[in-house]
XYZ file of C-alpha atoms in Angstrom:
724
model
C 21.486 -28.002 16.826
C 19.663 -24.888 16.735
C 21.088 -22.230 14.730
C 20.293 -18.564 15.019
C 19.728 -16.671 11.563
C 20.026 -12.603 11.196
C 16.697 -11.409 8.738
C 13.916 -8.670 9.435
C 10.139 -8.306 9.058
C 8.720 -8.165 5.572
C 5.214 -7.468 7.068
C 4.558 -3.970 7.098
C 6.819 -1.348 6.443
C 9.505 -0.538 9.821
C 10.854 -3.409 8.034
C 12.265 -4.663 12.009
C 15.001 -6.761 12.422
C 14.502 -10.264 13.082
C 16.306 -13.455 14.737
C 15.130 -16.668 13.496
C 16.143 -20.031 15.244
C 16.110 -22.766 12.767
C 16.255 -26.449 13.935
C 16.492 -29.592 11.453
C 15.069 -26.821 8.714
C 12.612 -25.864 10.246
C 11.749 -22.392 11.946
C 11.302 -22.879 15.814
C 10.799 -19.094 16.518
C 11.166 -15.453 16.053
C 12.214 -12.993 18.266
C 13.530 -9.001 17.746
C 17.056 -8.339 16.741
C 18.484 -6.201 19.598
C 21.504 -5.136 17.277
C 18.966 -3.651 14.470
C 20.410 -0.065 14.041
C 17.050 1.314 13.887
C 14.466 -0.859 15.787
C 16.678 -2.169 18.327
C 15.184 -5.229 19.726
C 11.706 -3.612 18.929
C 9.321 -5.935 17.092
C 5.023 -6.359 16.974
C 2.946 -8.985 17.267
C 2.625 -9.740 13.963
C 6.195 -10.186 13.300
C 6.759 -12.518 15.800
C 3.335 -14.569 15.230
C 4.809 -15.032 11.576
C 6.645 -17.995 12.512
C 2.728 -19.448 13.162
C 2.556 -18.873 9.161
C 5.749 -20.278 8.014
C 4.772 -23.234 9.972
C 0.839 -22.944 9.299
C -0.827 -26.437 8.557
C -3.242 -25.152 6.480
C -0.598 -23.607 4.342
C -0.300 -24.684 0.438
C 2.551 -26.113 -0.277
C 2.208 -28.417 -3.593
C 0.239 -27.067 -6.453
C -3.341 -27.599 -6.600
C -6.093 -27.942 -9.215
C -9.416 -27.303 -8.902
C -11.660 -30.408 -9.554
C -15.026 -30.505 -11.269
C -16.646 -30.626 -8.275
C -14.640 -27.666 -6.818
C -12.291 -29.373 -4.423
C -9.070 -28.947 -4.707
C -6.141 -31.997 -5.735
C -2.392 -31.866 -5.583
C -0.612 -32.233 -8.814
C 3.085 -32.039 -10.198
C 4.811 -28.891 -11.039
C 5.032 -30.495 -14.649
C 1.203 -30.926 -14.710
C 0.290 -27.464 -13.675
C 2.737 -25.715 -15.847
C 1.522 -27.666 -18.912
C -1.909 -27.558 -18.146
C -1.561 -23.681 -17.456
C 0.894 -22.862 -20.295
C -2.144 -24.698 -22.964
C -4.918 -22.793 -21.763
C -3.132 -19.271 -21.803
C -1.643 -19.940 -25.352
C -5.727 -20.891 -26.004
C -6.435 -17.477 -24.354
C -4.186 -15.536 -26.296
C -4.576 -16.695 -29.654
C -8.593 -16.483 -29.247
C -8.462 -13.332 -27.729
C -5.166 -11.671 -27.897
C -2.854 -10.964 -25.489
C -5.050 -7.538 -24.164
C -7.307 -10.405 -22.344
C -4.426 -11.149 -20.177
C -4.507 -9.910 -16.487
C -2.872 -9.768 -13.081
C -3.848 -8.496 -9.621
C -0.792 -8.454 -7.198
C -1.948 -7.690 -3.557
C 0.653 -5.919 -0.704
C 2.957 -8.490 -0.008
C 4.368 -8.326 -2.953
C 5.682 -4.902 -2.346
C 7.884 -6.700 0.320
C 9.565 -8.910 -2.138
C 12.286 -7.179 -4.815
C 11.884 -10.164 -6.927
C 8.155 -10.885 -6.859
C 7.755 -6.973 -7.860
C 10.488 -7.226 -10.358
C 9.487 -9.916 -12.497
C 5.390 -8.951 -12.459
C 6.889 -6.041 -14.013
C 8.955 -7.993 -16.278
C 5.889 -9.821 -17.294
C 3.632 -7.626 -17.790
C 6.181 -5.252 -20.206
C 7.432 -8.828 -22.234
C 3.412 -9.788 -22.672
C 2.199 -6.200 -23.501
C -0.184 -7.188 -20.735
C -3.118 -4.405 -20.253
C -5.165 -5.744 -17.570
C -2.693 -5.192 -14.687
C -4.495 -4.174 -10.914
C -2.912 -3.996 -7.629
C -3.668 -3.120 -4.001
C -2.259 0.491 -4.627
C -6.037 1.486 -5.693
C -7.599 0.748 -1.964
C -4.171 2.177 -0.449
C -1.937 4.943 -1.878
C -2.336 5.183 -5.785
C -3.575 8.367 -4.922
C -0.197 9.596 -3.699
C 1.471 8.476 -6.495
C -0.253 10.822 -8.660
C -0.373 13.804 -6.621
C 3.287 13.333 -6.953
C 3.475 13.357 -10.343
C 1.260 16.320 -10.675
C 3.392 18.572 -8.016
C 6.649 17.222 -9.024
C 6.450 15.370 -12.344
C 7.365 12.213 -10.834
C 4.811 9.738 -9.418
C 8.086 8.392 -6.632
C 8.924 11.516 -5.408
C 7.149 11.504 -2.166
C 8.355 14.022 0.867
C 8.496 11.794 4.383
C 8.174 13.708 7.520
C 11.600 14.551 9.277
C 10.447 12.728 12.717
C 13.632 13.030 14.565
C 14.059 17.189 13.879
C 10.045 18.505 13.684
C 8.517 20.840 16.047
C 5.442 19.836 15.220
C 3.991 16.630 13.359
C 0.465 17.511 11.821
C -0.721 13.958 10.822
C -4.009 13.762 9.372
C -5.862 10.349 8.389
C -2.993 8.715 9.966
C -2.148 5.961 12.978
C 1.317 4.901 13.184
C 0.908 3.092 16.998
C -1.236 0.776 15.409
C 0.121 0.675 11.482
C 3.714 1.552 12.352
C 4.059 4.184 9.880
C 2.973 3.891 6.102
C 4.609 5.253 3.020
C 7.253 6.468 5.849
C 10.054 3.739 7.308
C 10.796 4.471 10.721
C 11.076 1.531 13.153
C 10.526 2.379 16.834
C 7.624 4.996 15.424
C 6.059 5.338 18.971
C 9.318 6.627 20.657
C 10.002 8.765 17.778
C 7.009 10.820 18.736
C 6.847 10.720 21.801
C 10.557 12.259 21.367
C 8.869 15.262 19.675
C 6.886 16.009 22.770
C 9.812 15.737 24.955
C 11.590 17.932 22.993
C 8.869 20.574 23.148
C 7.409 19.919 20.265
C 3.612 18.905 19.123
C 2.241 15.952 17.212
C -1.541 16.939 16.257
C -3.917 14.075 14.639
C -6.649 14.572 12.615
C -9.065 11.900 12.807
C -12.621 11.214 12.612
C -12.007 8.389 15.409
C -10.154 8.867 18.640
C -7.464 6.551 17.596
C -4.777 5.118 19.070
C -2.461 7.153 18.024
C -5.144 10.448 18.661
C -5.271 9.037 21.854
C -1.709 9.473 23.301
C -1.329 13.066 21.229
C -3.153 15.829 20.358
C -6.509 14.891 18.850
C -8.230 17.322 16.161
C -12.112 15.296 15.253
C -13.028 16.004 11.797
C -15.846 14.822 10.152
C -15.373 11.760 7.637
C -14.174 12.880 4.454
C -13.560 16.318 5.237
C -10.004 16.720 4.666
C -10.491 18.433 1.020
C -11.986 20.959 2.755
C -10.079 20.965 5.938
C -6.600 21.581 3.655
C -8.325 24.002 1.347
C -9.571 26.076 4.049
C -6.487 25.875 6.078
C -4.594 27.509 3.058
C -7.377 30.025 2.263
C -6.336 31.306 6.085
C -2.271 31.463 5.293
C -3.156 33.294 1.932
C -5.559 35.625 3.143
C -3.776 36.713 6.740
C -0.366 37.128 4.614
C 1.367 34.182 6.697
C 2.965 32.077 3.640
C 6.593 31.945 3.419
C 6.896 34.083 -0.102
C 11.019 33.405 -0.010
C 10.312 29.362 -0.699
C 7.210 29.806 -2.417
C 9.369 31.951 -5.205
C 12.148 29.440 -4.823
C 10.770 26.526 -4.887
C 7.058 26.655 -6.983
C 5.277 27.865 -9.782
C 1.105 28.571 -10.034
C 0.415 30.204 -6.127
C -1.648 32.984 -7.443
C -4.058 30.240 -9.387
C -3.834 28.074 -6.102
C -4.769 31.182 -4.293
C -7.777 32.383 -6.071
C -8.903 28.796 -6.207
C -9.177 28.156 -2.109
C -10.149 31.755 -1.938
C -13.942 30.400 -1.109
C -12.886 28.117 1.158
C -12.899 30.065 4.414
C -13.772 28.274 7.527
C -16.981 29.331 7.712
C -18.199 27.957 4.821
C -15.884 24.542 5.209
C -17.243 24.078 9.103
C -20.133 21.929 7.885
C -17.773 19.750 5.602
C -14.862 19.108 8.847
C -17.059 19.825 11.720
C -14.454 21.930 12.759
C -14.783 25.367 14.476
C -13.554 28.185 12.480
C -11.454 29.345 15.517
C -9.752 26.302 16.059
C -8.935 25.795 12.141
C -7.491 29.119 11.911
C -5.218 28.395 14.947
C -4.665 25.655 13.779
C -3.386 27.129 10.144
C -1.121 29.756 12.440
C 0.567 27.402 14.201
C 1.517 25.422 11.458
C 2.898 28.610 9.874
C 4.696 30.283 12.876
C 6.587 26.612 14.041
C 9.861 26.948 13.585
C 9.870 23.387 12.024
C 6.809 21.911 11.102
C 6.199 18.780 9.146
C 2.990 17.176 7.491
C 1.541 13.681 6.840
C -1.292 12.245 5.575
C -2.199 8.608 4.966
C -5.122 5.935 4.717
C -7.592 7.942 5.752
C -6.604 10.262 3.587
C -6.628 8.151 0.263
C -10.278 6.744 0.386
C -12.381 8.985 0.145
C -14.007 10.769 -2.856
C -10.906 13.187 -3.245
C -7.906 11.242 -2.325
C -5.642 13.244 -5.380
C -6.694 16.305 -4.184
C -6.115 15.673 -0.255
C -2.428 14.182 -0.904
C -1.741 17.471 -3.209
C -3.079 19.758 -0.987
C -0.837 18.079 2.289
C 2.210 19.195 -0.048
C 1.344 22.364 -1.017
C 0.472 23.144 2.408
C 4.166 22.059 3.413
C 5.693 24.340 0.664
C 3.523 27.597 1.470
C 4.884 27.330 4.903
C 8.109 26.793 3.817
C 8.646 23.455 5.568
C 9.146 21.434 2.115
C 12.596 20.333 1.519
C 14.189 21.241 4.750
C 15.038 20.251 8.220
C 12.048 19.231 10.841
C 9.843 19.273 7.806
C 8.727 17.296 4.558
C 12.360 15.476 3.164
C 13.290 13.639 0.213
C 14.763 10.547 0.391
C 17.192 9.043 -2.029
C 16.558 5.544 -3.688
C 19.656 3.505 -3.036
C 19.060 1.168 -6.223
C 18.799 2.210 -9.709
C 15.639 1.628 -9.318
C 11.488 3.426 -9.269
C 13.200 6.754 -11.210
C 15.112 4.864 -13.472
C 12.337 3.087 -14.401
C 9.814 6.349 -14.767
C 12.739 8.295 -16.797
C 12.843 4.852 -19.179
C 9.422 4.751 -20.176
C 8.591 0.918 -18.175
C 6.346 2.746 -15.692
C 4.247 5.902 -15.374
C 0.737 8.119 -15.536
C -1.925 8.113 -17.862
C 0.425 6.190 -21.005
C -2.801 4.110 -21.014
C -6.674 3.977 -20.333
C -9.048 1.495 -18.599
C -11.729 -0.249 -21.218
C -13.959 0.392 -18.411
C -14.309 4.034 -17.205
C -11.462 5.270 -19.350
C -9.331 5.694 -16.105
C -5.589 6.635 -16.663
C -3.137 3.872 -15.620
C -1.101 4.508 -12.399
C 2.365 2.811 -12.606
C 1.193 0.671 -15.021
C -1.831 -0.555 -13.143
C -5.788 0.358 -13.454
C -8.616 0.315 -10.358
C -8.702 -2.980 -8.865
C -12.764 -2.101 -8.516
C -13.221 -2.282 -12.160
C -11.736 -5.428 -12.710
C -14.913 -8.045 -12.411
C -16.680 -5.302 -14.744
C -13.429 -5.924 -16.966
C -14.025 -9.648 -16.642
C -18.180 -9.613 -17.137
C -18.437 -6.568 -20.008
C -18.533 -8.184 -23.929
C -15.920 -6.494 -26.294
C -12.388 -6.692 -27.639
C -9.850 -6.600 -24.595
C -11.843 -8.341 -22.196
C -10.322 -9.635 -19.488
C -10.430 -14.212 -19.826
C -7.261 -15.081 -18.211
C -6.415 -13.700 -14.790
C -3.094 -14.450 -12.295
C -2.939 -13.685 -8.898
C -0.147 -13.079 -6.515
C -0.220 -12.512 -2.799
C -3.547 -11.196 -3.152
C -7.132 -11.597 -1.854
C -9.040 -8.489 -3.786
C -12.518 -10.003 -2.967
C -12.092 -9.025 0.808
C -10.176 -6.267 -0.327
C -11.795 -3.992 -3.435
C -15.551 -2.497 -3.203
C -18.435 -5.113 -3.854
C -16.333 -8.557 -3.268
C -19.361 -10.675 -4.002
C -19.746 -9.175 -8.052
C -16.093 -10.512 -8.145
C -16.227 -13.115 -6.578
C -18.969 -13.906 -9.349
C -17.013 -12.757 -12.008
C -14.322 -14.920 -11.720
C -16.389 -18.094 -12.535
C -16.523 -16.474 -15.898
C -12.949 -16.630 -16.362
C -11.470 -19.022 -18.943
C -8.130 -19.561 -16.693
C -7.701 -18.034 -13.306
C -4.188 -18.885 -11.415
C -3.250 -17.872 -7.989
C 0.097 -17.857 -6.459
C -0.222 -17.939 -2.744
C 0.591 -18.927 0.675
C -3.209 -20.104 1.363
C -6.218 -20.937 -0.161
C -7.895 -17.654 0.176
C -10.917 -16.093 -0.338
C -9.937 -15.120 -3.539
C -8.572 -18.276 -4.540
C -11.102 -20.840 -3.756
C -12.287 -19.858 -7.279
C -8.719 -20.616 -9.121
C -8.333 -23.489 -11.784
C -4.561 -23.479 -10.342
C -3.049 -22.591 -6.793
C 0.394 -22.578 -7.006
C 2.384 -22.416 -3.700
C 4.395 -19.502 -2.912
C 7.272 -19.032 -0.838
C 7.462 -17.022 2.644
C 9.726 -14.021 3.405
C 11.644 -16.402 5.236
C 12.006 -18.685 2.162
C 13.613 -16.438 0.093
C 16.723 -13.409 0.006
C 16.035 -9.833 -0.153
C 16.192 -6.623 0.341
C 13.587 -3.227 0.434
C 13.966 -2.453 -2.762
C 11.140 0.202 -2.580
C 11.097 1.738 0.831
C 15.021 3.196 0.819
C 13.805 6.491 -0.123
C 11.229 6.587 2.125
C 13.034 5.720 5.548
C 13.255 8.260 7.680
C 16.739 7.340 8.477
C 18.581 6.259 5.724
C 19.672 2.609 6.145
C 19.543 -0.274 3.857
C 19.674 -4.166 4.649
C 20.205 -7.814 2.572
C 18.718 -10.880 4.031
C 19.570 -13.969 2.723
C 16.823 -17.145 2.973
C 16.706 -18.199 6.248
C 15.172 -21.873 5.638
C 14.937 -23.633 2.588
C 11.470 -23.894 1.072
C 8.898 -25.979 2.733
C 7.169 -28.609 0.762
C 6.839 -27.347 -3.001
C 7.298 -24.330 -2.440
C 8.597 -21.903 -4.837
C 9.754 -18.080 -5.041
C 6.788 -15.733 -7.015
C 9.414 -15.048 -9.774
C 10.416 -18.254 -10.579
C 6.673 -19.441 -11.025
C 6.193 -16.533 -13.059
C 9.098 -17.042 -15.199
C 8.074 -20.313 -16.464
C 4.686 -19.486 -17.295
C 6.114 -16.719 -19.182
C 8.301 -19.440 -20.824
C 5.305 -21.491 -21.772
C 3.257 -18.901 -24.060
C 7.005 -17.288 -25.376
C 7.072 -14.241 -23.489
C 10.713 -13.020 -22.448
C 10.527 -10.385 -19.394
C 12.103 -7.603 -19.879
C 12.095 -7.774 -23.792
C 10.245 -4.813 -24.588
C 12.147 -2.718 -22.485
C 13.105 0.350 -24.388
C 16.493 -0.270 -26.568
C 18.374 2.248 -24.516
C 17.996 0.377 -21.115
C 18.388 -3.135 -23.110
C 21.662 -1.417 -23.948
C 22.459 -0.883 -20.331
C 21.808 -4.363 -19.120
C 23.175 -6.071 -22.009
C 26.881 -4.958 -20.927
C 26.425 -5.892 -17.286
C 23.989 -9.325 -17.038
C 24.877 -12.353 -17.941
C 21.621 -15.396 -19.655
C 20.990 -17.662 -17.495
C 20.837 -21.250 -18.818
C 17.111 -22.756 -19.077
C 15.606 -19.438 -17.761
C 13.801 -17.162 -20.285
C 14.710 -13.978 -18.951
C 17.900 -12.663 -19.362
C 18.635 -12.339 -15.927
C 17.822 -13.505 -12.435
C 16.623 -11.154 -9.672
C 19.915 -11.062 -7.511
C 22.039 -10.270 -11.107
C 19.737 -7.647 -11.446
C 19.617 -6.162 -8.036
C 23.546 -6.097 -7.645
C 23.802 -4.172 -10.826
C 20.743 -1.764 -9.851
C 22.211 -0.827 -6.097
C 26.009 -1.071 -7.746
C 24.598 1.758 -10.077
C 22.484 3.112 -7.550
C 23.321 7.009 -5.531
C 25.294 4.673 -2.728
C 26.887 1.837 -5.112
C 30.459 0.874 -5.675
C 30.129 1.987 -9.595
C 31.994 -1.702 -10.112
C 34.879 -0.501 -8.165
C 35.189 3.161 -9.187
C 33.942 4.110 -5.679
C 35.876 2.721 -2.855
C 33.700 2.977 -0.235
C 30.520 2.180 -1.996
C 28.019 -0.566 -1.822
C 27.904 -3.894 -3.254
C 25.741 -7.008 -2.158
C 28.454 -8.789 -1.183
C 29.294 -5.791 1.564
C 25.763 -5.817 2.487
C 25.863 -9.539 3.029
C 28.903 -9.286 5.540
C 26.417 -6.611 7.377
C 23.805 -8.831 7.783
C 22.024 -6.364 10.754
C 21.781 -3.452 8.017
C 23.910 -0.268 7.614
C 23.115 3.080 8.415
C 23.662 5.238 5.226
C 23.169 8.650 6.630
C 22.223 10.355 10.414
C 19.378 12.507 8.622
C 17.442 12.434 5.089
C 19.426 15.312 3.069
C 17.715 18.500 2.222
C 18.361 21.260 -0.450
C 17.470 18.211 -3.037
C 14.250 19.882 -4.504
C 15.529 20.534 -7.507
C 16.896 17.200 -7.974
C 13.788 15.746 -7.386
C 11.240 17.506 -9.676
C 11.369 16.302 -12.988
C 8.722 19.787 -14.311
C 10.587 21.672 -16.367
C 12.450 24.598 -14.784
C 12.688 22.225 -11.953
C 10.203 23.956 -9.629
C 6.901 22.622 -7.836
C 3.819 23.063 -9.973
C 0.685 24.175 -7.457
C -1.452 24.516 -9.799
C -2.012 21.886 -12.275
C -5.372 21.932 -14.137
C -6.459 18.507 -12.542
C -6.256 20.067 -9.072
C -7.936 23.192 -10.063
C -10.766 21.973 -12.158
C -11.142 19.319 -8.645
C -10.813 22.362 -6.677
C -13.712 24.002 -8.365
C -15.955 20.771 -8.421
C -15.557 20.541 -4.740
C -19.663 21.630 -4.088
C -21.837 21.929 -0.923
C -22.893 18.992 1.467
C -25.308 17.218 0.429
C -26.356 14.348 3.369
C -29.011 11.818 2.023
C -31.368 11.352 4.557
C -31.529 7.606 3.767
C -27.889 7.442 4.711
C -27.503 10.218 7.544
C -23.958 8.578 8.900
C -20.461 8.006 7.598
C -18.905 4.955 7.394
C -14.739 4.886 8.300
C -12.063 2.158 7.941
C -9.964 0.873 10.985
C -6.703 -1.233 11.220
C -6.138 -3.420 14.370
C -2.779 -4.241 16.035
C -3.324 -7.757 15.650
C -4.790 -7.934 11.868
C -2.904 -7.339 8.145
C -4.982 -6.425 5.761
C -6.741 -9.658 4.976
C -4.069 -12.712 5.590
C -2.936 -12.994 9.253
C -6.748 -14.120 10.948
C -5.152 -17.886 10.777
C -2.504 -16.893 13.463
C -4.105 -18.530 16.764
C -1.339 -16.293 18.506
C -2.798 -13.277 17.004
C -6.048 -14.413 17.086
C -6.291 -15.515 20.790
C -8.270 -13.537 23.802
C -11.523 -13.833 22.118
C -10.903 -11.330 19.513
C -14.170 -10.284 17.424
C -15.198 -8.281 14.646
C -17.163 -5.788 16.134
C -18.315 -2.075 14.815
C -17.412 0.923 16.835
C -20.857 3.445 17.320
C -21.342 6.263 19.503
C -23.966 5.959 22.020
C -25.700 8.558 20.978
C -26.134 7.098 17.292
C -27.138 3.805 18.645
C -29.598 5.097 21.080
C -31.620 7.042 18.083
C -31.382 3.674 16.440
C -32.382 1.230 19.144
C -29.111 -0.616 18.928
C -27.641 -2.291 22.043
C -23.962 -2.786 23.054
C -22.766 -6.654 22.193
C -25.621 -6.873 19.982
C -25.776 -7.651 16.099
C -27.583 -4.411 14.043
C -27.316 -3.731 10.378
C -25.380 -1.248 8.555
C -26.862 -0.327 5.068
C -25.274 1.457 2.248
C -26.783 2.140 -0.923
C -24.794 -0.615 -2.295
C -25.416 -3.688 0.345
C -25.458 -3.990 3.710
C -24.164 -6.514 6.466
C -24.930 -7.216 10.216
C -22.022 -7.279 13.041
C -21.907 -6.925 16.793
C -22.176 -3.495 18.084
C -19.715 -1.894 20.580
C -20.482 1.295 21.613
C -17.951 4.223 22.128
C -17.134 7.641 22.037
C -13.954 7.271 20.351
C -15.965 7.867 17.215
C -18.370 10.923 16.950
C -22.101 11.270 16.901
C -22.586 10.490 13.086
C -19.591 7.874 12.328
C -19.398 4.558 12.233
C -15.676 2.354 12.026
C -15.241 -1.394 11.053
C -11.869 -2.639 10.698
C -11.919 -4.583 7.224
C -10.153 -7.801 5.729
C -12.795 -10.041 8.204
C -15.718 -12.340 6.723
C -13.181 -15.496 5.543
C -14.553 -18.561 3.575
C -11.290 -19.585 2.507
C -9.097 -22.947 3.203
C -7.892 -21.489 6.792
C -9.593 -23.128 10.057
C -8.685 -20.218 12.545
C -9.745 -17.637 10.122
C -12.857 -19.291 8.938
C -13.801 -19.822 12.898
C -13.495 -16.308 13.355
C -16.565 -15.035 11.902
C -16.589 -11.104 10.764
C -18.354 -9.711 8.351
C -16.619 -8.244 4.930
C -17.248 -4.427 5.081
C -16.610 -3.943 1.257
C -19.476 -5.395 0.677
C -21.099 -1.666 1.574
C -19.044 -0.001 -1.153
C -19.395 0.821 -4.863
C -17.827 -0.084 -7.956
C -19.862 1.604 -9.965
C -17.662 4.067 -12.577
C -18.840 7.049 -11.077
C -17.830 6.287 -7.521
C -14.063 5.688 -8.358
C -11.921 8.423 -8.081
C -11.406 9.730 -11.403
C -7.601 10.979 -11.461
C -5.768 8.095 -9.342
C -9.055 4.978 -9.804
C -8.983 4.854 -6.085
C -11.735 2.891 -4.690
C -14.558 5.054 -2.173
C -13.761 3.179 0.717
C -14.064 6.104 3.791
C -17.174 8.520 4.499
C -19.473 5.734 2.729
C -23.108 6.774 3.757
C -24.628 4.667 5.821
C -27.633 3.880 8.181
C -27.729 1.799 11.115
C -31.040 -0.197 12.225
C -31.233 -3.019 14.675
C -32.146 -6.786 13.834
C -34.048 -9.525 15.412
């Protein structure tokens, strides 16, 4: 008899409500949850198609060991654990714990237990080589927040329900559904702004799906820093700033004013492609709007100045009086004793350590994934010798995947925890089968403070794990036991003192607790928690489980909280840290390389999710193909025909794929979706073809953004040419 189970999607950040139909222990289908208070019966194609991932015949369901011939054979968990443990111990004995490394991909952020136990293992083992998808996505945002507010995770989100003007830079939420912002039904929210007389302005080199639906302000690729600095120059020069907000909220405005003085619209036009009159008008419209929200995402993160751009977005909000106010940029509050607690107790931070290659600062404990290959191949103390990956496919996501793929063969041990034999872990010694999000309990640990409507939801597992799949935290815990690591054991004493009175040791586990126990403690001690009975209407896991569709915590995000958010001494935002002033001073005049006159940008697709959902027949139907968007003017000049293969070359590599001629990209801009070009153990994905666009990108130290270690994936100089 089929049963229906309430859960929620964990593919992207809206976390839309889902109803799972289960029969005989197997998932039959997924559909949107009409009773979810925020998504209200809405879900995207990827959420519905996850049923195919759950039941995929290509999914890894048993531990696999790579043989000498390169093929995989099934082994038992004990065989895998024992051999991994012995080999890992040999690596530690020979090279020290500095030789251990971990790379975790985007899906790990959607599993509280996975994220917690990677951190627990890293802390307990003293691991230095920690890498994540963040250096290809969002680490610059964290560093900008650290410089501005003294907190890596103090991230303003746009108050969509109360704003009159939404100014978006490098974001396409009609396809991404929102990022570093949890807003189910975001299309409806954006249309509501216009319906109540407001405006949505989209700054993007491409006339994206969101830009087509609203107002589009085209910009040259990687011109964001010049645009924002120029808008600030206009506001300061014309006296259009909010002096009361600046005085109350910040320090350093005079130094920032001086630093942007040279960025007049006339001077920046060569970088932005935006006429001076249009730029001045936009700056004035921001200053005079009753309530304006400023938001930037992936397109702003992956150019050469990602941290500067994220910083200037918030600076622009503050000087126009739109930070920490209704309808502007607002700061949500974590429901858990979580990331803020981890920062205050020293478990995570910024620039506490430096990478061996490139001397890059750590961000939340992790280093740039772009240096991972060189950390493997470069001899010396601290060389990476044993690597774990989980929920990640860095060969397709970091620059120059061929370099990384070759480097992986030099490791003494490579272990992957994943759902598939993907393009990276096909080189692994072991692939250990992980559960899907439907096979574990969950709670959206990192996303509560990013929700435009404060909300919380918990879910139990929908089905028991298929085959021999295990939760990532269980696998990590078992490996830790094999080498004598106790997760969290190196936690500062004051943290240990808090935890020791609240959690129990679990028999047979190397850890002091399980994720379920730990998350209940974190919830009960969090902003909305019941304080173990001291707050009668507070939250605990029992209450959440009794409300499976979730609980709306407030109608709107609170404002007037900046003094709580800012951790700098004095409680004020710092508008002129040395790192930002120095970066502004270093911005020079535009010098195009005549050998590579065009600029390449990325492109997100509605039915793709990074590099791991191309094995769904539902998502791939309709003869989907990997193509590059090319302006007809550029195509004619290069002799390229619509639908025909052509070559894109950079200073670092070249790829060939079919052209799709369209004026949605301006002349001089090429747009290519990422995440294609599969060569793993997934049949549909392999048959889809395509190429890895990141083969055009550089891992040279000088090409990595220095403040946050961001890969340079947007605005890359290229040329195009026909192929026979």
